[in-house]
Amino acid sequence: MLKVDHLTKKYENVVAVDDISFTIKEGDIVGLLGPNGAGKSTIIKTIAGLLRKTSGSITMGNYPHTAPEARKKFTYVPEVPELYDMLTVWEHLVFIAYAYNVADFEQKAERLIERYDLWDKKDKLAKELSKGMKQKVSICCALLPEPDLYLFDEPMIGLDPKSIRETKVIFKELSEQQKTVLVSTHLLDSIENLCHRVLVMKQGEIIVDMAMEEMKSILGNGESTSLEDLFLEVTRDE
Amino acid sequence: MNEFRLLAQRDSWIIVNHFLEIKRNPKRLLVYLLYIFWIGTLVFNSVIRYRHVSELHLQSGPQRLGAVFAGLGTALILFFLYRGTKESSTFFTMGDVHLLFPSPLSPKKILLYSMVKQSLINFLLYGIFILAFMPMIIDIVSVNLEYLPFMYLGYVGLVLLIGPLSFLIFTIGSKYGIRRRLQQGLLALMAVFILYLLGYTISVGNLLQGLLQGLNASFINYLPVIGWSKVVFMTAVAGYSPYSSVALFLQFLFLLGCILISYYIADDYYEDTLKATEQRSLRKKRKEGTEKSRRSALFRRRNLIVKKVGAGPWALLWRSKLEYSRSDFHPYLGLLTILFLLAGIAAGIFAGKQTDNLTSIYMTNGIIAYIIFIFSASTAGQHELTKPYIFLIPGSNLLKIISSNLLDILRMSVNSLALNIPLGILLKVPIHIIVIMVVFMVSFYTLNLSSNFFIRIIFPNALDQKALYPLFLMLQILLLLLPGIIVGGAMALIYQNPLLAFVGIALVNIIIIGVLLLLSNAVFARLEWR
């Protein structure tokens, strides 16, 4: 579904992402982990086409990630939800439905805003929403087009416990529907039992790329080792 | 759905929502009415002046206005073009970045739509500036009202170009890897412009005449952008000729050309506009009071050591010093200091040719004080109120207010000295007059600062501050400017000495500052951090 090949991203003299490669197949939920400044958001923004890659290639299906055909295949949830201040929650969803040409979107949109407890806020302007509410709208906007690939950058930040739980359920449903999810997060326990695979980044490089079970068996002590323990182990400075 | 239709649909929802907001909260209508009233007063002021001052016009008025337009216009365009070689301009919001950019919509169509939309909005918005300057223009020259639309279009045609032209330059520079060459080309153009003016001045033998004649040379009218807009702008003053219409057509054709060329060559601009869009969003948040407000930084120094200036509330002064040390030449000196110094030298040289030196120094200080008053009315340093520290730090409220504003006042004192010392030396003005001028200007600045601080305390909601800005400005003019002018004017009339007008204004200002400080102190204790 997604192939990142020798991707490098530089900001002037700073190498944010250094020659990384990975492939994600359909139905995988992949956790992108790493300490602050490791390059997680840069990778996601580059895949989403918001940042220009310095070198390497990114393909979705058989298309380069910036091709119009590829853009129909993914949606993106940014770390900080930025919406149109003067559009209502419902209008955001209608706008996204039109932009992605989603057929019969009304029912899907209604179901999503119900799942995220936004029904009573549906006619509220985005500027009247709290940060957590905006994040919920941002997630709903990403889920509505039902693309093949979902790029989530810290989606759980600011969400209430019920919405975090709902998001986890949705991740599972997406995986069952053979959809692909690349999720960057610091809330390790929230994705521990969801991810099939983790990519751990440090200083712009991928230092671990393995299946969850494999990672646990190599580094940890079986079931008792948490993702947090593993993360701290692999990102520990020598 | 067609991309343009979709984007237009989104904007129609936004417009409808604005109306619905007014319907839900009719008080907002009052705010809009205040804006209309404010603009109305500007127009009224212009009309009154138009009827009364026509016989006072200077013979060289049109030449002066044309020179100012050509000089400022050229400087403005060259500055933004040069900036365009370094960073992109933007026509987007962060909503566009996160919702539109990753979507399947064509980046080219998003760009074209956004550029045209921004140009249309600016076409209407920039008119307020020309209205604000209209009384001044009418003072200088005789304006033919029949051709007033030309004046507007000449000015708007120039400022509308800034965004698209700057964006185009950046795109061309990035796409073809010629940013450095473009920079060199623009620097060469700047050098030619300066050398041209210098040469003219030397040949005429007088700086003012050199600038006036150089900037009004007939070939300038045929220069793209600057010349065309100048011809269109000056039609209301110099009279209509067929070339006015040709220049107007060329000006807007050029704008259209910039937009269309950008459309054809810009296909990978998302990252380029990201930084500018984030900065734009930050500026908006600052206006709304949700982000810290500070002037743009010249430098970003690290590892600074700033000595402690005192305990408790004085920590706020230390923080101001640290910020200015990091972002400016010096804690007490900034870019504005250089501008004031240059203004002082320039005014001194120009006024040196006049017979009445005192009038020149009074006028210079009066005009600058007025400009400071108008421009600082909406941008007082209220950023401290958006952070919790001013509420949490132990100490008296009065000291906190003083401490958080003191450095700005000291910096303005330095700026005022930078203006008045060269002016005083060049005009051979007695030292006590320079001292009075410095006190006058600083009192003006402090008055505005304290009144703005008081407004921020009474109306902590930044949206209220923004919405009620015209009302505040009118009240500030009535309650703050008028008492000083009445007392100062009376003193000057009674003792037949214009200097006493400045003394009177400064004294009244100081009294009002004291009252406002005490009021702020009283209200501060009941303030909430939001």
PDB file of N, CA and C in Angstrom, chain B residues 260-323:
ATOM      1  N   LEU B 260      -1.792  34.310 -13.489  1.00  0.00           N
ATOM      2  CA  LEU B 260      -1.855  33.202 -14.448  1.00  0.00           C
ATOM      3  C   LEU B 260      -0.511  32.480 -14.587  1.00  0.00           C
ATOM      4  N   ILE B 261       0.576  33.252 -14.580  1.00  0.00           N
ATOM      5  CA  ILE B 261       1.897  32.595 -14.680  1.00  0.00           C
ATOM      6  C   ILE B 261       2.125  31.732 -13.435  1.00  0.00           C
ATOM      7  N   SER B 262       1.730  32.267 -12.270  1.00  0.00           N
ATOM      8  CA  SER B 262       1.859  31.472 -11.031  1.00  0.00           C
ATOM      9  C   SER B 262       1.071  30.181 -11.175  1.00  0.00           C
ATOM     10  N   TYR B 263      -0.118  30.295 -11.740  1.00  0.00           N
ATOM     11  CA  TYR B 263      -0.977  29.120 -11.931  1.00  0.00           C
ATOM     12  C   TYR B 263      -0.285  28.077 -12.798  1.00  0.00           C
ATOM     13  N   TYR B 264       0.371  28.549 -13.840  1.00  0.00           N
ATOM     14  CA  TYR B 264       0.987  27.585 -14.756  1.00  0.00           C
ATOM     15  C   TYR B 264       2.280  26.986 -14.218  1.00  0.00           C
ATOM     16  N   ILE B 265       3.042  27.754 -13.459  1.00  0.00           N
ATOM     17  CA  ILE B 265       4.346  27.185 -13.062  1.00  0.00           C
ATOM     18  C   ILE B 265       4.377  26.627 -11.635  1.00  0.00           C
ATOM     19  N   ALA B 266       3.424  27.030 -10.789  1.00  0.00           N
ATOM     20  CA  ALA B 266       3.478  26.546  -9.398  1.00  0.00           C
ATOM     21  C   ALA B 266       2.695  25.246  -9.258  1.00  0.00           C
ATOM     22  N   ASP B 267       3.406  24.161  -9.060  1.00  0.00           N
ATOM     23  CA  ASP B 267       2.682  22.899  -8.854  1.00  0.00           C
ATOM     24  C   ASP B 267       3.129  22.199  -7.571  1.00  0.00           C
ATOM     25  N   ASP B 268       4.197  22.703  -6.961  1.00  0.00           N
ATOM     26  CA  ASP B 268       4.728  22.029  -5.783  1.00  0.00           C
ATOM     27  C   ASP B 268       5.043  23.084  -4.723  1.00  0.00           C
ATOM     28  N   TYR B 269       4.019  23.836  -4.353  1.00  0.00           N
ATOM     29  CA  TYR B 269       4.244  25.007  -3.501  1.00  0.00           C
ATOM     30  C   TYR B 269       3.831  24.790  -2.050  1.00  0.00           C
ATOM     31  N   TYR B 270       3.289  23.629  -1.724  1.00  0.00           N
ATOM     32  CA  TYR B 270       2.724  23.438  -0.386  1.00  0.00           C
ATOM     33  C   TYR B 270       3.731  23.747   0.720  1.00  0.00           C
ATOM     34  N   GLU B 271       4.910  23.153   0.624  1.00  0.00           N
ATOM     35  CA  GLU B 271       5.900  23.375   1.691  1.00  0.00           C
ATOM     36  C   GLU B 271       6.327  24.838   1.744  1.00  0.00           C
ATOM     37  N   ASP B 272       6.452  25.449   0.548  1.00  0.00           N
ATOM     38  CA  ASP B 272       6.904  26.845   0.510  1.00  0.00           C
ATOM     39  C   ASP B 272       5.949  27.770   1.245  1.00  0.00           C
ATOM     40  N   THR B 273       4.657  27.506   1.111  1.00  0.00           N
ATOM     41  CA  THR B 273       3.684  28.418   1.724  1.00  0.00           C
ATOM     42  C   THR B 273       3.393  28.059   3.184  1.00  0.00           C
ATOM     43  N   LEU B 274       3.870  26.895   3.599  1.00  0.00           N
ATOM     44  CA  LEU B 274       3.553  26.396   4.945  1.00  0.00           C
ATOM     45  C   LEU B 274       4.012  27.370   6.040  1.00  0.00           C
ATOM     46  N   LYS B 275       5.273  27.804   5.924  1.00  0.00           N
ATOM     47  CA  LYS B 275       5.836  28.682   6.957  1.00  0.00           C
ATOM     48  C   LYS B 275       5.073  30.015   7.003  1.00  0.00           C
ATOM     49  N   ALA B 276       4.848  30.574   5.810  1.00  0.00           N
ATOM     50  CA  ALA B 276       4.148  31.863   5.757  1.00  0.00           C
ATOM     51  C   ALA B 276       2.719  31.718   6.282  1.00  0.00           C
ATOM     52  N   THR B 277       2.095  30.573   5.988  1.00  0.00           N
ATOM     53  CA  THR B 277       0.717  30.364   6.460  1.00  0.00           C
ATOM     54  C   THR B 277       0.692  30.211   7.978  1.00  0.00           C
ATOM     55  N   GLU B 278       1.680  29.493   8.514  1.00  0.00           N
ATOM     56  CA  GLU B 278       1.762  29.346   9.980  1.00  0.00           C
ATOM     57  C   GLU B 278       1.955  30.703  10.635  1.00  0.00           C
ATOM     58  N   GLN B 279       2.822  31.525  10.022  1.00  0.00           N
ATOM     59  CA  GLN B 279       3.073  32.859  10.589  1.00  0.00           C
ATOM     60  C   GLN B 279       1.816  33.717  10.527  1.00  0.00           C
ATOM     61  N   ARG B 280       1.095  33.580   9.431  1.00  0.00           N
ATOM     62  CA  ARG B 280      -0.147  34.343   9.273  1.00  0.00           C
ATOM     63  C   ARG B 280      -1.155  33.925  10.340  1.00  0.00           C
ATOM     64  N   SER B 281      -1.235  32.601  10.559  1.00  0.00           N
ATOM     65  CA  SER B 281      -2.159  32.079  11.563  1.00  0.00           C
ATOM     66  C   SER B 281      -1.758  32.563  12.962  1.00  0.00           C
ATOM     67  N   LEU B 282      -0.450  32.607  13.193  1.00  0.00           N
ATOM     68  CA  LEU B 282       0.065  33.071  14.483  1.00  0.00           C
ATOM     69  C   LEU B 282      -0.280  34.545  14.703  1.00  0.00           C
ATOM     70  N   ARG B 283      -0.151  35.328  13.622  1.00  0.00           N
ATOM     71  CA  ARG B 283      -0.488  36.754  13.726  1.00  0.00           C
ATOM     72  C   ARG B 283      -1.966  36.926  14.083  1.00  0.00           C
ATOM     73  N   LYS B 284      -2.797  36.071  13.470  1.00  0.00           N
ATOM     74  CA  LYS B 284      -4.234  36.141  13.741  1.00  0.00           C
ATOM     75  C   LYS B 284      -4.492  35.794  15.209  1.00  0.00           C
ATOM     76  N   LYS B 285      -3.807  34.741  15.686  1.00  0.00           N
ATOM     77  CA  LYS B 285      -3.996  34.338  17.076  1.00  0.00           C
ATOM     78  C   LYS B 285      -3.509  35.425  18.024  1.00  0.00           C
ATOM     79  N   ARG B 286      -2.432  36.105  17.617  1.00  0.00           N
ATOM     80  CA  ARG B 286      -1.929  37.201  18.456  1.00  0.00           C
ATOM     81  C   ARG B 286      -2.962  38.309  18.546  1.00  0.00           C
ATOM     82  N   LYS B 287      -3.581  38.608  17.417  1.00  0.00           N
ATOM     83  CA  LYS B 287      -4.614  39.650  17.420  1.00  0.00           C
ATOM     84  C   LYS B 287      -5.773  39.242  18.319  1.00  0.00           C
ATOM     85  N   GLU B 288      -6.059  37.947  18.316  1.00  0.00           N
ATOM     86  CA  GLU B 288      -7.164  37.458  19.148  1.00  0.00           C
ATOM     87  C   GLU B 288      -6.732  37.275  20.592  1.00  0.00           C
ATOM     88  N   GLY B 289      -5.448  37.475  20.846  1.00  0.00           N
ATOM     89  CA  GLY B 289      -4.944  37.390  22.214  1.00  0.00           C
ATOM     90  C   GLY B 289      -4.664  35.979  22.681  1.00  0.00           C
ATOM     91  N   THR B 290      -4.764  34.989  21.767  1.00  0.00           N
ATOM     92  CA  THR B 290      -4.507  33.612  22.202  1.00  0.00           C
ATOM     93  C   THR B 290      -3.037  33.253  22.078  1.00  0.00           C
ATOM     94  N   GLU B 291      -2.259  34.128  21.490  1.00  0.00           N
ATOM     95  CA  GLU B 291      -0.813  33.900  21.407  1.00  0.00           C
ATOM     96  C   GLU B 291      -0.109  35.154  21.864  1.00  0.00           C
ATOM     97  N   LYS B 292       1.102  34.970  22.316  1.00  0.00           N
ATOM     98  CA  LYS B 292       1.901  36.093  22.782  1.00  0.00           C
ATOM     99  C   LYS B 292       2.174  37.052  21.616  1.00  0.00           C
ATOM    100  N   SER B 293       2.053  38.333  21.895  1.00  0.00           N
ATOM    101  CA  SER B 293       2.294  39.318  20.848  1.00  0.00           C
ATOM    102  C   SER B 293       3.659  39.953  21.026  1.00  0.00           C
ATOM    103  N   ARG B 294       4.445  39.946  20.011  1.00  0.00           N
ATOM    104  CA  ARG B 294       5.739  40.631  20.028  1.00  0.00           C
ATOM    105  C   ARG B 294       6.073  41.079  18.626  1.00  0.00           C
ATOM    106  N   ARG B 295       6.897  42.061  18.563  1.00  0.00           N
ATOM    107  CA  ARG B 295       7.308  42.516  17.246  1.00  0.00           C
ATOM    108  C   ARG B 295       8.144  41.442  16.558  1.00  0.00           C
ATOM    109  N   SER B 296       8.193  41.545  15.218  1.00  0.00           N
ATOM    110  CA  SER B 296       8.995  40.547  14.497  1.00  0.00           C
ATOM    111  C   SER B 296      10.469  40.701  14.883  1.00  0.00           C
ATOM    112  N   ALA B 297      11.148  39.580  14.976  1.00  0.00           N
ATOM    113  CA  ALA B 297      12.509  39.596  15.484  1.00  0.00           C
ATOM    114  C   ALA B 297      13.516  39.823  14.370  1.00  0.00           C
ATOM    115  N   LEU B 298      14.494  40.702  14.642  1.00  0.00           N
ATOM    116  CA  LEU B 298      15.582  40.902  13.685  1.00  0.00           C
ATOM    117  C   LEU B 298      16.607  39.789  13.839  1.00  0.00           C
ATOM    118  N   PHE B 299      16.848  39.419  15.099  1.00  0.00           N
ATOM    119  CA  PHE B 299      17.840  38.382  15.393  1.00  0.00           C
ATOM    120  C   PHE B 299      17.198  37.296  16.246  1.00  0.00           C
ATOM    121  N   ARG B 300      17.910  36.191  16.367  1.00  0.00           N
ATOM    122  CA  ARG B 300      17.485  35.153  17.308  1.00  0.00           C
ATOM    123  C   ARG B 300      18.721  34.703  18.087  1.00  0.00           C
ATOM    124  N   ARG B 301      19.178  35.567  18.992  1.00  0.00           N
ATOM    125  CA  ARG B 301      20.397  35.252  19.729  1.00  0.00           C
ATOM    126  C   ARG B 301      20.112  34.211  20.800  1.00  0.00           C
ATOM    127  N   ARG B 302      21.076  33.345  20.997  1.00  0.00           N
ATOM    128  CA  ARG B 302      20.944  32.339  22.054  1.00  0.00           C
ATOM    129  C   ARG B 302      22.007  32.599  23.115  1.00  0.00           C
ATOM    130  N   ASN B 303      21.942  31.829  24.172  1.00  0.00           N
ATOM    131  CA  ASN B 303      22.929  31.888  25.262  1.00  0.00           C
ATOM    132  C   ASN B 303      23.172  33.322  25.732  1.00  0.00           C
ATOM    133  N   LEU B 304      22.116  34.006  26.043  1.00  0.00           N
ATOM    134  CA  LEU B 304      22.256  35.389  26.499  1.00  0.00           C
ATOM    135  C   LEU B 304      22.379  35.442  28.014  1.00  0.00           C
ATOM    136  N   ILE B 305      23.113  36.420  28.479  1.00  0.00           N
ATOM    137  CA  ILE B 305      23.144  36.648  29.926  1.00  0.00           C
ATOM    138  C   ILE B 305      22.652  38.069  30.164  1.00  0.00           C
ATOM    139  N   VAL B 306      21.513  38.181  30.810  1.00  0.00           N
ATOM    140  CA  VAL B 306      20.955  39.498  31.140  1.00  0.00           C
ATOM    141  C   VAL B 306      20.915  39.591  32.658  1.00  0.00           C
ATOM    142  N   LYS B 307      21.518  40.654  33.163  1.00  0.00           N
ATOM    143  CA  LYS B 307      21.616  40.788  34.621  1.00  0.00           C
ATOM    144  C   LYS B 307      20.241  40.984  35.260  1.00  0.00           C
ATOM    145  N   LYS B 308      20.125  40.497  36.491  1.00  0.00           N
ATOM    146  CA  LYS B 308      18.882  40.659  37.251  1.00  0.00           C
ATOM    147  C   LYS B 308      18.590  42.144  37.450  1.00  0.00           C
ATOM    148  N   VAL B 309      17.334  42.543  37.284  1.00  0.00           N
ATOM    149  CA  VAL B 309      17.005  43.959  37.469  1.00  0.00           C
ATOM    150  C   VAL B 309      16.185  44.199  38.734  1.00  0.00           C
ATOM    151  N   GLY B 310      15.923  43.154  39.482  1.00  0.00           N
ATOM    152  CA  GLY B 310      15.156  43.316  40.709  1.00  0.00           C
ATOM    153  C   GLY B 310      14.311  42.087  40.954  1.00  0.00           C
ATOM    154  N   ALA B 311      13.722  42.041  42.140  1.00  0.00           N
ATOM    155  CA  ALA B 311      12.930  40.852  42.481  1.00  0.00           C
ATOM    156  C   ALA B 311      11.450  41.123  42.239  1.00  0.00           C
ATOM    157  N   GLY B 312      10.641  40.086  42.367  1.00  0.00           N
ATOM    158  CA  GLY B 312       9.184  40.211  42.265  1.00  0.00           C
ATOM    159  C   GLY B 312       8.749  40.744  40.917  1.00  0.00           C
ATOM    160  N   PRO B 313       7.963  41.824  40.905  1.00  0.00           N
ATOM    161  CA  PRO B 313       7.420  42.342  39.638  1.00  0.00           C
ATOM    162  C   PRO B 313       8.504  42.715  38.627  1.00  0.00           C
ATOM    163  N   TRP B 314       9.696  43.047  39.121  1.00  0.00           N
ATOM    164  CA  TRP B 314      10.766  43.482  38.209  1.00  0.00           C
ATOM    165  C   TRP B 314      11.275  42.340  37.335  1.00  0.00           C
ATOM    166  N   ALA B 315      10.874  41.117  37.676  1.00  0.00           N
ATOM    167  CA  ALA B 315      11.207  39.981  36.806  1.00  0.00           C
ATOM    168  C   ALA B 315      10.586  40.194  35.421  1.00  0.00           C
ATOM    169  N   LEU B 316       9.451  40.907  35.368  1.00  0.00           N
ATOM    170  CA  LEU B 316       8.800  41.174  34.078  1.00  0.00           C
ATOM    171  C   LEU B 316       9.654  42.108  33.225  1.00  0.00           C
ATOM    172  N   LEU B 317      10.315  43.059  33.898  1.00  0.00           N
ATOM    173  CA  LEU B 317      11.223  43.958  33.178  1.00  0.00           C
ATOM    174  C   LEU B 317      12.434  43.172  32.664  1.00  0.00           C
ATOM    175  N   TRP B 318      12.921  42.274  33.507  1.00  0.00           N
ATOM    176  CA  TRP B 318      14.065  41.428  33.102  1.00  0.00           C
ATOM    177  C   TRP B 318      13.689  40.605  31.866  1.00  0.00           C
ATOM    178  N   ARG B 319      12.468  40.066  31.878  1.00  0.00           N
ATOM    179  CA  ARG B 319      12.031  39.249  30.745  1.00  0.00           C
ATOM    180  C   ARG B 319      11.939  40.097  29.468  1.00  0.00           C
ATOM    181  N   SER B 320      11.436  41.331  29.588  1.00  0.00           N
ATOM    182  CA  SER B 320      11.382  42.228  28.421  1.00  0.00           C
ATOM    183  C   SER B 320      12.785  42.494  27.892  1.00  0.00           C
ATOM    184  N   LYS B 321      13.728  42.725  28.832  1.00  0.00           N
ATOM    185  CA  LYS B 321      15.113  43.004  28.421  1.00  0.00           C
ATOM    186  C   LYS B 321      15.700  41.812  27.685  1.00  0.00           C
ATOM    187  N   LEU B 322      15.399  40.631  28.228  1.00  0.00           N
ATOM    188  CA  LEU B 322      15.909  39.405  27.613  1.00  0.00           C
ATOM    189  C   LEU B 322      15.357  39.256  26.195  1.00  0.00           C
ATOM    190  N   GLU B 323      14.056  39.486  26.051  1.00  0.00           N
ATOM    191  CA  GLU B 323      13.433  39.334  24.725  1.00  0.00           C
ATOM    192  C   GLU B 323      14.004  40.324  23.724  1.00  0.00           C
TER     193      GLU B 323
END
